Coordinates of C-alpha atoms and ligand atoms in Angstrom, one line a residue:
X1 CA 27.8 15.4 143.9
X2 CA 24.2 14.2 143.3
X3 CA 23.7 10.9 145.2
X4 CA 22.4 7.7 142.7
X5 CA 20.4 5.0 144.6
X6 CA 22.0 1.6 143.9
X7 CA 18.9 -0.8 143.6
X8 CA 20.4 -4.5 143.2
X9 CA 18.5 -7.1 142.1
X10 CA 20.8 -10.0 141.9
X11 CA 18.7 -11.9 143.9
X12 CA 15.6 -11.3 141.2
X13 CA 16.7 -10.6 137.6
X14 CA 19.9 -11.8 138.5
X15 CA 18.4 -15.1 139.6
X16 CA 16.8 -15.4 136.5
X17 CA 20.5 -16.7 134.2
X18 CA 20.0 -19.9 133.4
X19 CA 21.8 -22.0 136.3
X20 CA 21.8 -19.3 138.8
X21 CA 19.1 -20.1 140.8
X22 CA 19.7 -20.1 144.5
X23 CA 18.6 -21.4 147.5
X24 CA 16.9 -19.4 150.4
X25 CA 19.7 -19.8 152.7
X26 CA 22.1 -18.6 149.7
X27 CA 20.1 -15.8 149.0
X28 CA 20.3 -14.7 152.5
X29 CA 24.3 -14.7 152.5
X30 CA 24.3 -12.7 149.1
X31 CA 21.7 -10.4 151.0
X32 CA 23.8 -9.7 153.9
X33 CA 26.6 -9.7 151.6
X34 CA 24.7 -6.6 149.8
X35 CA 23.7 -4.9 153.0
X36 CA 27.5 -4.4 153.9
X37 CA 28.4 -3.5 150.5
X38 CA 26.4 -0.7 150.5
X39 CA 23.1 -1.5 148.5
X40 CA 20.1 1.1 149.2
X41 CA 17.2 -1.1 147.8
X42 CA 18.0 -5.0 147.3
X43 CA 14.9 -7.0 145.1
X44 CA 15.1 -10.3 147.4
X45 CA 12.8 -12.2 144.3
X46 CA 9.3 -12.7 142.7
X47 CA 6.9 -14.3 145.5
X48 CA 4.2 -15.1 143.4
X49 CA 6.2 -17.3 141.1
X50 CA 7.3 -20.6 143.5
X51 CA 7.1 -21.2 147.5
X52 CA 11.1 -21.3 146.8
X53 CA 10.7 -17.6 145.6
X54 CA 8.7 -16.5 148.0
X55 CA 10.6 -18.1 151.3
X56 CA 13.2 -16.4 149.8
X57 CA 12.0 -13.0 149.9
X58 CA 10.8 -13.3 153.5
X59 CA 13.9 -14.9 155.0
X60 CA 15.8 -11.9 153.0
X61 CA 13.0 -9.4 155.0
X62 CA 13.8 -11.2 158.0
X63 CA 18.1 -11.1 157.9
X64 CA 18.8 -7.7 156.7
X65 CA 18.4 -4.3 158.1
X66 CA 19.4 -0.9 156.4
X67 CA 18.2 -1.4 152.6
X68 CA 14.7 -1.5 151.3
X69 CA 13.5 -4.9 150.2
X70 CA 11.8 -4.8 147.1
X71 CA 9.7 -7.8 145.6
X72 CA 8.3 -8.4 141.8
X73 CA 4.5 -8.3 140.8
X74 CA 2.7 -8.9 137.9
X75 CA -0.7 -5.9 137.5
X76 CA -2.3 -8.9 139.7
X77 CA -4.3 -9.0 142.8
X78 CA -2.5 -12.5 144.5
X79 CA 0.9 -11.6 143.3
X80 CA 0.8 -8.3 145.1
X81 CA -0.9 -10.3 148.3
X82 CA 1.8 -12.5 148.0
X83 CA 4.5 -9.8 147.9
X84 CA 3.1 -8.3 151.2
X85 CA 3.2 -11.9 152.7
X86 CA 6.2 -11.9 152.2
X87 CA 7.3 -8.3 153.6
X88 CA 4.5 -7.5 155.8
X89 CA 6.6 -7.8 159.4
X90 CA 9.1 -5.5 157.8
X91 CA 8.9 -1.5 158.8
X92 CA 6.9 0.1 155.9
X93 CA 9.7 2.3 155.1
X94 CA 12.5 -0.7 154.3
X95 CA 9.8 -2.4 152.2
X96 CA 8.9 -1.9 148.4
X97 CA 6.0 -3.8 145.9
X98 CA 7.3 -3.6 142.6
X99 CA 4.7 -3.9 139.9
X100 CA 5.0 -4.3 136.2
X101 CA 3.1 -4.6 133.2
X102 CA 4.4 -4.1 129.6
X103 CA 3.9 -0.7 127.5
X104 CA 5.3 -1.6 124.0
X105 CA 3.3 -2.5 121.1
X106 CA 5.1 -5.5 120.5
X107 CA 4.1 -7.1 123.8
X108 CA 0.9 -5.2 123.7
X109 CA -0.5 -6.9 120.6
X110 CA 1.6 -10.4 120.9
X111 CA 1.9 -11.2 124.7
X112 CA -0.8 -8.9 126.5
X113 CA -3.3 -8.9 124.0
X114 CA -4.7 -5.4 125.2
X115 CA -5.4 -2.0 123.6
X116 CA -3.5 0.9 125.3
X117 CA -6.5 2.1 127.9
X118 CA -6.4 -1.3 129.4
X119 CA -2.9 -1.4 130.3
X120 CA -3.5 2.4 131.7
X121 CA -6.7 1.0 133.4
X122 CA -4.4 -1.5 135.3
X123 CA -1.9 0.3 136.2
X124 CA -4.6 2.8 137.4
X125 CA -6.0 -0.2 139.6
X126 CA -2.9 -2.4 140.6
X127 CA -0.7 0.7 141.8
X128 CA -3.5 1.9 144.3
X129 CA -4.5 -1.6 145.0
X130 CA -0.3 -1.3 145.8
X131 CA -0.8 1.9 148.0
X132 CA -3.3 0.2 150.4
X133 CA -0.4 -2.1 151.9
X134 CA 3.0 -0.3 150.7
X135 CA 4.3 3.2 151.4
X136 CA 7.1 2.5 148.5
X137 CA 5.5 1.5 145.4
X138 CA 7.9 1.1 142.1
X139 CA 6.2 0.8 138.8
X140 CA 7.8 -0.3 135.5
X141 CA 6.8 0.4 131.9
X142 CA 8.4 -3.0 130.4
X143 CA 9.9 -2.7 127.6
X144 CA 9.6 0.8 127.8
X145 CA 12.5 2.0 125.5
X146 CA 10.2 0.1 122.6
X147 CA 7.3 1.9 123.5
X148 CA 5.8 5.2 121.9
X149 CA 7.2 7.8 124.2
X150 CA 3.2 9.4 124.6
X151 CA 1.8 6.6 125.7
X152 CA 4.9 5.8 127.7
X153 CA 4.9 9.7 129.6
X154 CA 0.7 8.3 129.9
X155 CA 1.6 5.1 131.6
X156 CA 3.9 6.6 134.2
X157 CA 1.8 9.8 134.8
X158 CA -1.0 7.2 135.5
X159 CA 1.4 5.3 138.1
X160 CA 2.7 8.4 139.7
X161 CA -1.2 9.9 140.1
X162 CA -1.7 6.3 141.6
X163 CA 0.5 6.5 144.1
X164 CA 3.6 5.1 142.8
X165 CA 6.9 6.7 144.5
X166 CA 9.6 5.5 141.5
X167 CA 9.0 4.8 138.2
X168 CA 11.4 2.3 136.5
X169 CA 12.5 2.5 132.8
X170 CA 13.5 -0.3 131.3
X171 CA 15.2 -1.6 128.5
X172 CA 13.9 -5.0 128.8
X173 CA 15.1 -6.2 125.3
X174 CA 18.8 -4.1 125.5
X175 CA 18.0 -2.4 121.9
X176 CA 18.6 0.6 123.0
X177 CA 21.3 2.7 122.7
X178 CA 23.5 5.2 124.9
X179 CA 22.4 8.7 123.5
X180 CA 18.9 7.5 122.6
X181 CA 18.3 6.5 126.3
X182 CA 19.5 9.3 127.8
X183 CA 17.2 11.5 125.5
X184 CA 14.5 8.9 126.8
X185 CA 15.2 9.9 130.3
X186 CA 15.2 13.4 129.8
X187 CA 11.9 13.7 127.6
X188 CA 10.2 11.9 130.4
X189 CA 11.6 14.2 133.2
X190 CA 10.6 16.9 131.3
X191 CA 7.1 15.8 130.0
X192 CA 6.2 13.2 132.7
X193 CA 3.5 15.8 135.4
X194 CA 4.5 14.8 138.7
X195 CA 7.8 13.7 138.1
X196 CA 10.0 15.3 140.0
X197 CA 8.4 14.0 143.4
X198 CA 9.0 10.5 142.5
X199 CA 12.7 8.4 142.0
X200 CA 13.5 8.0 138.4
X201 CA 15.4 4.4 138.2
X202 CA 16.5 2.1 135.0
X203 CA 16.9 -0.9 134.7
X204 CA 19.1 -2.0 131.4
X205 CA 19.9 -5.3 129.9
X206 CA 22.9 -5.9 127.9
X207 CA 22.1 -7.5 124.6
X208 CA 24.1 -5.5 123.0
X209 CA 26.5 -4.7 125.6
X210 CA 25.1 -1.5 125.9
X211 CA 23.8 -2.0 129.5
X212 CA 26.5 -0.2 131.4
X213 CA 26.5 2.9 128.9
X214 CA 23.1 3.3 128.7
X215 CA 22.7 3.4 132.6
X216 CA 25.3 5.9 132.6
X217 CA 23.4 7.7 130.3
X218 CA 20.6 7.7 132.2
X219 CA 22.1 9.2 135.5
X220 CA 23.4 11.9 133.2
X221 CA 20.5 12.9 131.6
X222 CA 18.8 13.1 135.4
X223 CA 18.1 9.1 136.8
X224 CA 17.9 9.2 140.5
X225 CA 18.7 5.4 140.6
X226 CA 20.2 2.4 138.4
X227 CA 19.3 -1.4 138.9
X228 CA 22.3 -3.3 138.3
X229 CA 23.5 -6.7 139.6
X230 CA 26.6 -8.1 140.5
X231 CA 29.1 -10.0 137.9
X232 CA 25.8 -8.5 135.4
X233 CA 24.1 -11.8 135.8
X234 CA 20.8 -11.6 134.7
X235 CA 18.3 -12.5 131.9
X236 CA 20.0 -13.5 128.6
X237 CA 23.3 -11.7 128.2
X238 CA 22.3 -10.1 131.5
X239 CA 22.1 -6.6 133.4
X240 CA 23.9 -3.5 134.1
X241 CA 27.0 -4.7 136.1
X242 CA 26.8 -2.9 139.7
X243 CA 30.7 -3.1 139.8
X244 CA 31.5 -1.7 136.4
X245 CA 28.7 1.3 136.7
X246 CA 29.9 1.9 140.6
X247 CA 34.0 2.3 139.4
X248 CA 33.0 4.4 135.9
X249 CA 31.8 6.9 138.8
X250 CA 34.5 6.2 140.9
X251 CA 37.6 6.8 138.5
X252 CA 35.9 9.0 136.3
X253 CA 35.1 11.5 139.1
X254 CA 36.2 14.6 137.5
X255 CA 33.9 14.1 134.8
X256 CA 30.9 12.6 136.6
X257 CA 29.8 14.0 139.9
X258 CA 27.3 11.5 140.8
X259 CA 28.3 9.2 143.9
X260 CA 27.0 5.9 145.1
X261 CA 27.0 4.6 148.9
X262 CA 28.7 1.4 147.4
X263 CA 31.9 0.3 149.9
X264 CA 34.1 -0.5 146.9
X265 CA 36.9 -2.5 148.8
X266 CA 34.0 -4.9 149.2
X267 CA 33.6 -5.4 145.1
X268 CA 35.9 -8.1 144.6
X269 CA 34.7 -10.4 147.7
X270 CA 31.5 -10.3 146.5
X271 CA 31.9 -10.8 143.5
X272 CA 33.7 -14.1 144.7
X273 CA 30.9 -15.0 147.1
X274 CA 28.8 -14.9 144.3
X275 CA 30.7 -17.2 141.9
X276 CA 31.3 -19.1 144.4
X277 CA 27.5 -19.5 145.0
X278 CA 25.8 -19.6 141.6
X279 CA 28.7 -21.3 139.3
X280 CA 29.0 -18.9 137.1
X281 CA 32.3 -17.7 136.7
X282 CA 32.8 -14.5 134.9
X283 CA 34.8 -13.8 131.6
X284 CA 38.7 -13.9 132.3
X285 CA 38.3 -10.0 130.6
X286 CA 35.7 -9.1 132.6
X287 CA 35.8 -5.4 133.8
X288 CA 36.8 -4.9 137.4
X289 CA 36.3 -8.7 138.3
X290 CA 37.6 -10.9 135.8
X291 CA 40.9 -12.9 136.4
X292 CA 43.1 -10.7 133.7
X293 CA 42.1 -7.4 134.6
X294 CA 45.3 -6.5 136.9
X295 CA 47.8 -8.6 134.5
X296 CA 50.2 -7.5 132.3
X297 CA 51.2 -10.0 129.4
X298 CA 53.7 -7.7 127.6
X299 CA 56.8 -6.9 128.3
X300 CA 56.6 -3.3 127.6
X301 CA 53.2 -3.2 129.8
X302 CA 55.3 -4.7 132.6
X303 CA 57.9 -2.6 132.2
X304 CA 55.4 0.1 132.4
X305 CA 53.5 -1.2 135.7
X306 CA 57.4 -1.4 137.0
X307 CA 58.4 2.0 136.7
X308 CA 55.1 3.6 137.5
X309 CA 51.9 1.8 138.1
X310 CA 49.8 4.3 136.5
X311 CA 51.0 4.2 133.1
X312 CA 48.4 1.0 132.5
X313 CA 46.4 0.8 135.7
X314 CA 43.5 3.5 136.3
X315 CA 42.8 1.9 139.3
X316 CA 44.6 -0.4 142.4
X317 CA 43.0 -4.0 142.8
X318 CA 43.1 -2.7 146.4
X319 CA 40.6 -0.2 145.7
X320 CA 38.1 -3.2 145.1
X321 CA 39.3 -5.4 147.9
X322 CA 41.5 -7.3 145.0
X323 CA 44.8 -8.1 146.7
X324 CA 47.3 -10.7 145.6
X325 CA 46.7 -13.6 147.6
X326 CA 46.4 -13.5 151.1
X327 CA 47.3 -16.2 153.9
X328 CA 44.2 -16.5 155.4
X329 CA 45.3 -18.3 159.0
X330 CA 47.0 -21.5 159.1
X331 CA 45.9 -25.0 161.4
X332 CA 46.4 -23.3 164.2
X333 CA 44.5 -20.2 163.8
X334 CA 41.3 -20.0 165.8
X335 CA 37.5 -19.3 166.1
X336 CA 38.4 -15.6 166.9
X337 CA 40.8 -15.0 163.9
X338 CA 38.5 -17.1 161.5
X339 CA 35.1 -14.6 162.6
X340 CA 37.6 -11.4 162.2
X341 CA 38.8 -12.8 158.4
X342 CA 34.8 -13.4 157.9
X343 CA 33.7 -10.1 159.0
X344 CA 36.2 -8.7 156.7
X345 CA 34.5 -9.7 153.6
X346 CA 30.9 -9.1 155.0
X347 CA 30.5 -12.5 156.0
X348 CA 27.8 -12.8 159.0
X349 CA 27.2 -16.2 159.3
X350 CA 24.6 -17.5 162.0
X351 CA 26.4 -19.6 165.1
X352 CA 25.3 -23.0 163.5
X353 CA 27.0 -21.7 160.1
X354 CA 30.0 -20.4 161.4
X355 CA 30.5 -23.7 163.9
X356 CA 30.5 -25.5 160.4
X357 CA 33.2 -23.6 157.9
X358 CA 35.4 -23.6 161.1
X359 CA 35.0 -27.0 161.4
X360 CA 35.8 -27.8 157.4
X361 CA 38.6 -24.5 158.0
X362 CA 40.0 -26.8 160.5
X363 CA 39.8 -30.2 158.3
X364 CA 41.3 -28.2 155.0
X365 CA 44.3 -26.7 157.1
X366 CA 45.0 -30.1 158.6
X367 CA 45.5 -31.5 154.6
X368 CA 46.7 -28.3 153.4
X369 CA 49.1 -26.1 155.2
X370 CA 47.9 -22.4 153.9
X371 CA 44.4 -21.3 153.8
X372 CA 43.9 -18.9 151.4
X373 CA 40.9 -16.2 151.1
X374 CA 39.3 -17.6 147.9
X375 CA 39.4 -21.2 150.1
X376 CA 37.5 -19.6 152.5
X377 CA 34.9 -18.0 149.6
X378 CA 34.9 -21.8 148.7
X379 CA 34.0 -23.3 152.3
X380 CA 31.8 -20.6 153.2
X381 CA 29.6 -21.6 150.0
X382 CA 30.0 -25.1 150.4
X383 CA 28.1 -24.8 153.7
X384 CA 25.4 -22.9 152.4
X385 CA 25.0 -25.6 149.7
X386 CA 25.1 -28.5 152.2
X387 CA 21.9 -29.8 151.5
X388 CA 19.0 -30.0 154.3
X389 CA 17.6 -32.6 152.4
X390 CA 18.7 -34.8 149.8
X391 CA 21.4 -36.9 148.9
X392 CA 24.7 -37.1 150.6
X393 CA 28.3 -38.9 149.6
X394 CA 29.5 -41.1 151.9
X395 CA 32.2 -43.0 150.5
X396 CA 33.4 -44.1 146.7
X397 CA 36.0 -45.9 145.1
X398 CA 37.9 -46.0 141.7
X399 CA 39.7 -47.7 139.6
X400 CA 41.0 -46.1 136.8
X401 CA 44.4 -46.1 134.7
X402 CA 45.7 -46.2 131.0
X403 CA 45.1 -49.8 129.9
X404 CA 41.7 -50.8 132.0
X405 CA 38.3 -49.9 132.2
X406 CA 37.5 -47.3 134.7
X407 CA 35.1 -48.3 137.5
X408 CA 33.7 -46.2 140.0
X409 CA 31.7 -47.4 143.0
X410 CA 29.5 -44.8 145.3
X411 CA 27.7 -45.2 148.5
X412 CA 25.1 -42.6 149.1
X413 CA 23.0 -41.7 151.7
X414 CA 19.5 -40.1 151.7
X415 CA 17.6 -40.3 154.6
X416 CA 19.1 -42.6 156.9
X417 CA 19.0 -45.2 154.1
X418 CA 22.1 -45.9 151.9
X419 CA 22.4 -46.7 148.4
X420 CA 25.1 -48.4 146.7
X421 CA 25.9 -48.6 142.8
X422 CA 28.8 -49.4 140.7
X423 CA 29.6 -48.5 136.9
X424 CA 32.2 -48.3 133.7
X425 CA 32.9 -45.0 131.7
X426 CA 35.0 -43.7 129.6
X427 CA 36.9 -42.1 132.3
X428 CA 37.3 -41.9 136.3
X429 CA 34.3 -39.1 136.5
X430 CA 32.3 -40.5 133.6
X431 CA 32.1 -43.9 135.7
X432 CA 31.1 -42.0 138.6
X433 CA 28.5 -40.2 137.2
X434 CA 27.1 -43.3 136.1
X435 CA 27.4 -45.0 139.2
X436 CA 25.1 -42.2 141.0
X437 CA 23.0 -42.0 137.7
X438 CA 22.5 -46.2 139.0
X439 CA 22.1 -45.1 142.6
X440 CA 19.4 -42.7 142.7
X441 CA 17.3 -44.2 139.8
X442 CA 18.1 -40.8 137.7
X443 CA 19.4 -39.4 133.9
X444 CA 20.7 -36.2 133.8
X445 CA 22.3 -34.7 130.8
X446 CA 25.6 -33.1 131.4
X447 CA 25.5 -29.7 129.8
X448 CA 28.4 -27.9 131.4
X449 CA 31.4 -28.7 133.1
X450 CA 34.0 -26.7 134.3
X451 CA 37.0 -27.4 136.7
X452 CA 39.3 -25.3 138.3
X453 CA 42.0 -24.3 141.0
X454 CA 41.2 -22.8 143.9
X455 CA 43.8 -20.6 144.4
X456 CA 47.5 -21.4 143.1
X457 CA 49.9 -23.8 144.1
X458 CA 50.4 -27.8 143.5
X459 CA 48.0 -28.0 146.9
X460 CA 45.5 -26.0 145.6
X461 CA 41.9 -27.6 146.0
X462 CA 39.9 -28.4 142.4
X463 CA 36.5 -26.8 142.5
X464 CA 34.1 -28.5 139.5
X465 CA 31.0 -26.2 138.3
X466 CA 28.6 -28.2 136.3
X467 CA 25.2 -28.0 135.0
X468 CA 22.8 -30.7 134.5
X469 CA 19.2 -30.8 132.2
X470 CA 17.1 -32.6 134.2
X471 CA 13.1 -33.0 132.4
X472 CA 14.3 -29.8 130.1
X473 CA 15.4 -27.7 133.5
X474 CA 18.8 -26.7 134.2
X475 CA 20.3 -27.5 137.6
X476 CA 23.8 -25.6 138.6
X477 CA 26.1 -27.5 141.1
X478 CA 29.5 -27.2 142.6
X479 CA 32.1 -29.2 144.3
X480 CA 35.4 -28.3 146.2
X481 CA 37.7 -31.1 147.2
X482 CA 41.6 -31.5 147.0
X483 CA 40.4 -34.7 145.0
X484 CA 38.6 -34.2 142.0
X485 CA 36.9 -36.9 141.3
X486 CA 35.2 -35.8 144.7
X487 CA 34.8 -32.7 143.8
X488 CA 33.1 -34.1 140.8
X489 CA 30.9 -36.4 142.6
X490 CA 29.4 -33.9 145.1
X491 CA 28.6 -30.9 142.0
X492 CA 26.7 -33.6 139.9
X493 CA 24.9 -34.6 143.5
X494 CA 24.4 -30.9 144.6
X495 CA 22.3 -30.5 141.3
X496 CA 20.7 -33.3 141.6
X497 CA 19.2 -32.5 145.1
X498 CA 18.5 -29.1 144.0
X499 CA 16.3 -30.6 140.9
X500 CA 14.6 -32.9 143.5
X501 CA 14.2 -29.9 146.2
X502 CA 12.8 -27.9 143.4
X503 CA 10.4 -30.6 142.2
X504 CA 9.3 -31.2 146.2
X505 CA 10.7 -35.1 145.8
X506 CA 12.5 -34.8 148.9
X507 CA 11.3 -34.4 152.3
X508 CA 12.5 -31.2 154.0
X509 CA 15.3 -32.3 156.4
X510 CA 15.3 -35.5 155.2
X511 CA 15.6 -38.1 152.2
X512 CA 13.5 -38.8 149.0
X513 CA 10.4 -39.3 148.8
X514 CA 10.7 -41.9 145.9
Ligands
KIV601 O1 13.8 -6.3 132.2 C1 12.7 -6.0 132.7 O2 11.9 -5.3 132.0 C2 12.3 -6.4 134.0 C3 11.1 -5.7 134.6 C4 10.4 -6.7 135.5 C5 11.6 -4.5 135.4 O3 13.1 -7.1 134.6
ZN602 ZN1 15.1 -7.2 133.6

């Protein structure tokens, strides 16, 4: 079995979907999240690119131990500086600097504007610029699968002479395709000096939905490691799903002996975690993770599961941590027994975090007698959402029914000072919306909205997902109440104070700043 390096970069490329963004003490929890899955390398983020960004990266440095953290540069001086700001009180061998500049001629003529010895000039300079403060140094080609395969085996023999200890290849653009990459990987083992001293990783998008395939590809035509990320967010139609590429290997052992350190009972939960966090749900047909994959509509499938589980399963939700629904605890369960079910799913949480989802575990047993696990993803990100600065609900009303006009009242908080507003809609939410819209002196456009159970049952909790253009950005946010008009209310506030943490307009710990 020839091990594969699982580099995740969720927390980077993944970051990147529109309406995934994160905040540093989110990225954390998906980090240690990561760590306990099994991750060898996890890219924390892109320094350079916001003080958000770059907090991120070093709080990540800071809360994980076993995998290498990796952070983005550009070919430029202050984004590497700022990548080993970031990662400079981390031990030299769990830290990487991951630079990039494109090869193809497409971004060579449009985007770069530079003649092939420039771009080998850089890289020349940037990668040993690199070496002076990193040990691990990755370089990618971008869009390399679009780029003339000589100058490509150039460009990387120029990184690995300048120190670089991986070369990436990806395929920014996902054009290409499965047999076509994997040719790609072997011409540049085979004509790439130096080569075989250095990892060989990829990194594929999925445009075309080939991103999983051609990854596989890859490893089979000699790839030491894959970048994937989790639920395959990412850029566009996103990356090379870590679950899907982890289980191919997994089920399809006889055919593939390649093995990953991933923990695969962990899949599921973090998959959950994730959604939880970032909003975005994934496909009801999603491989491994989507809601239908273990459900048999027809009766002869059922009849087939019945008799003998094999005839349409090739794997057990349990070997991805998917079981039916467990009880979590009920009311009465305690601190102990909470920290246990936690730990479970990789869940560290620091005392002050912990102290608050057992206080809301507490609050949602009292209203609702059984606790289930996806209730506890819910809380757990909840918390991590509860702003440090910003806007907070404090009360509402409204009145609503089939022959009036429905009014909603809010009372908000920010700062120590309230602010009160009432308005019509079309509807109980609609008003509401417009009521805070009042409140805060704001106009959001509601692009997405999304409700949901948590969990099954009449006393299930509603969880609402929406997503909000604010100035031409889009701003994710997420609610979870047994009400949800509530549950409405604090999504469409949650976005908001991430637009106005985002745009610095609120004082750290504190309320607006106008
Ligand atoms: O897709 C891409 O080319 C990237 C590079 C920065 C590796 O994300
Ligand atoms: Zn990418």
């Amino acid at each position: 079995m020839r091990r594969i390096k699982i580099f995740d970069t969720t927390l980077r490329d993944g970051e990147q979907s529109p309406g995934a963004s994160m905040s540093v003490e989110e990225k954390v929890e998906v980090a240690r999240m990561l760590e306990d899955l099994g991750v060898d390398l996890i890219e924390a983020g892109f320094p350079i690119s916001s003080p958000v960004q770059f907090e991120g990266v070093k709080k990540v440095a800071s809360s994980v131990e076993r995998p290498v953290v990796v952070a983005l540069a550009r070919c430029v001086e202050k984004d590497i500086d700022a990548v080993y700001e970031a990662l400079k009180d981390r031990r030299k061998d769990k830290r990487m600097v991951h630079v990039f500049i494109a090869t193809s001629p497409i971004h060579r003529m449009y985007k770069l504007r530079m003649e092939k010895e420039e771009i080998l000039e850089r890289i020349r300079k940037y990668v040993s610029y690199a070496k002076k403060y990193f040990e691990l140094v990755e370089f990618s080609a971008e869009d390399a699968s679009r780029t003339e395969i000589p100058f490509l085996i150039e460009a990387y023999k120029t990184a690995i002479e300048a120190g670089a200890t991986t070369i990436n290849v990806p395929d920014t653009v996902g054009y290409a395709l499965p047999d076509e990459f994997g040719e790609l990987i072997r011409t540049l083992k085979e004509g790439v000096p130096g080569i075989e001293n250095v990892d060989l990783s990829v990194h594929c998008h999925n445009d075309l939905g080939l991103a999983v395939a051609n990854s596989l590809a890859a490893i089979q035509n000699g790839a030491t490691q894959v970048e994937v990320t989790l639920n395959g967010i990412g850029e566009r139609a996103g990356n090379c799903a870590l679950e899907e590429l982890v289980m191919i290997l997994k089920v399809r052992k006889d055919k593939l002996p390649f093995e990953t350190g991933i923990r695969t009972e962990l899949i599921y939960p973090a998959s959950r975690l994730l959604t939880h966090i970032t909003g975005l749900i994934p496909a009801r047909n999603k491989p491994i993770v989507g809601e239908n994959v273990f459900l048999h509509e027809s009766g002869i499938h059922q009849d087939g599961v019945l008799k003998h589980r094999e005839t349409y399963e090739i794997m057990k939700p349990s070997d991805i941590g998917r079981s039916s629904e467990t009880l979590v605890l009920g009311r009465h369960s305690g601190k102990h027994a909470l920290k246990k079910k936690l730990e479970t799913y990789g869940l560290r949480l620091s005392d002050e975090m912990f102290q608050k989802v057992f206080e809301k575990f507490t609050e949602l047993a009292d209203r609702k007698k059984e606790v289930y696990d996806e209730d506890l993803f819910s809380i757990v990100s909840e918390v991590l959402r509860e702003p440090i600065s910003g806007y907070r609900l404090v009360h509402f009303h409204v009145h609503t029914g089939n022959n009036l006009i429905p009014t909603a009242a809010v009372v908000l908080e920010v700062g120590g000072e309230k602010r009160e507003a009432a308005e019509t809609g079309n509807g109980p939410v609609d008003a509401m919306f417009k009521a805070i819209d009042k409140a805060i002196g704001i106009q959001p456009k509601l692009e997405e909205y999304i409700i949901q159970a948590v969990g099954s049952g009449k006393n299930a909790q509603g969880e609402v997902k929406l997503t909000l253009s604010i100035n031409g950005e889009l701003f994710s946010g997420r609610g979870v109440s047994t009400d949800i008009v509530e549950a409405s209310a604090i999504a469409y506030i949650n976005a908001i104070n991430k637009y106005l943490i985002a745009k610095g307009l609120v004082k750290k710990g504190g309320g607006a700043n106008g």
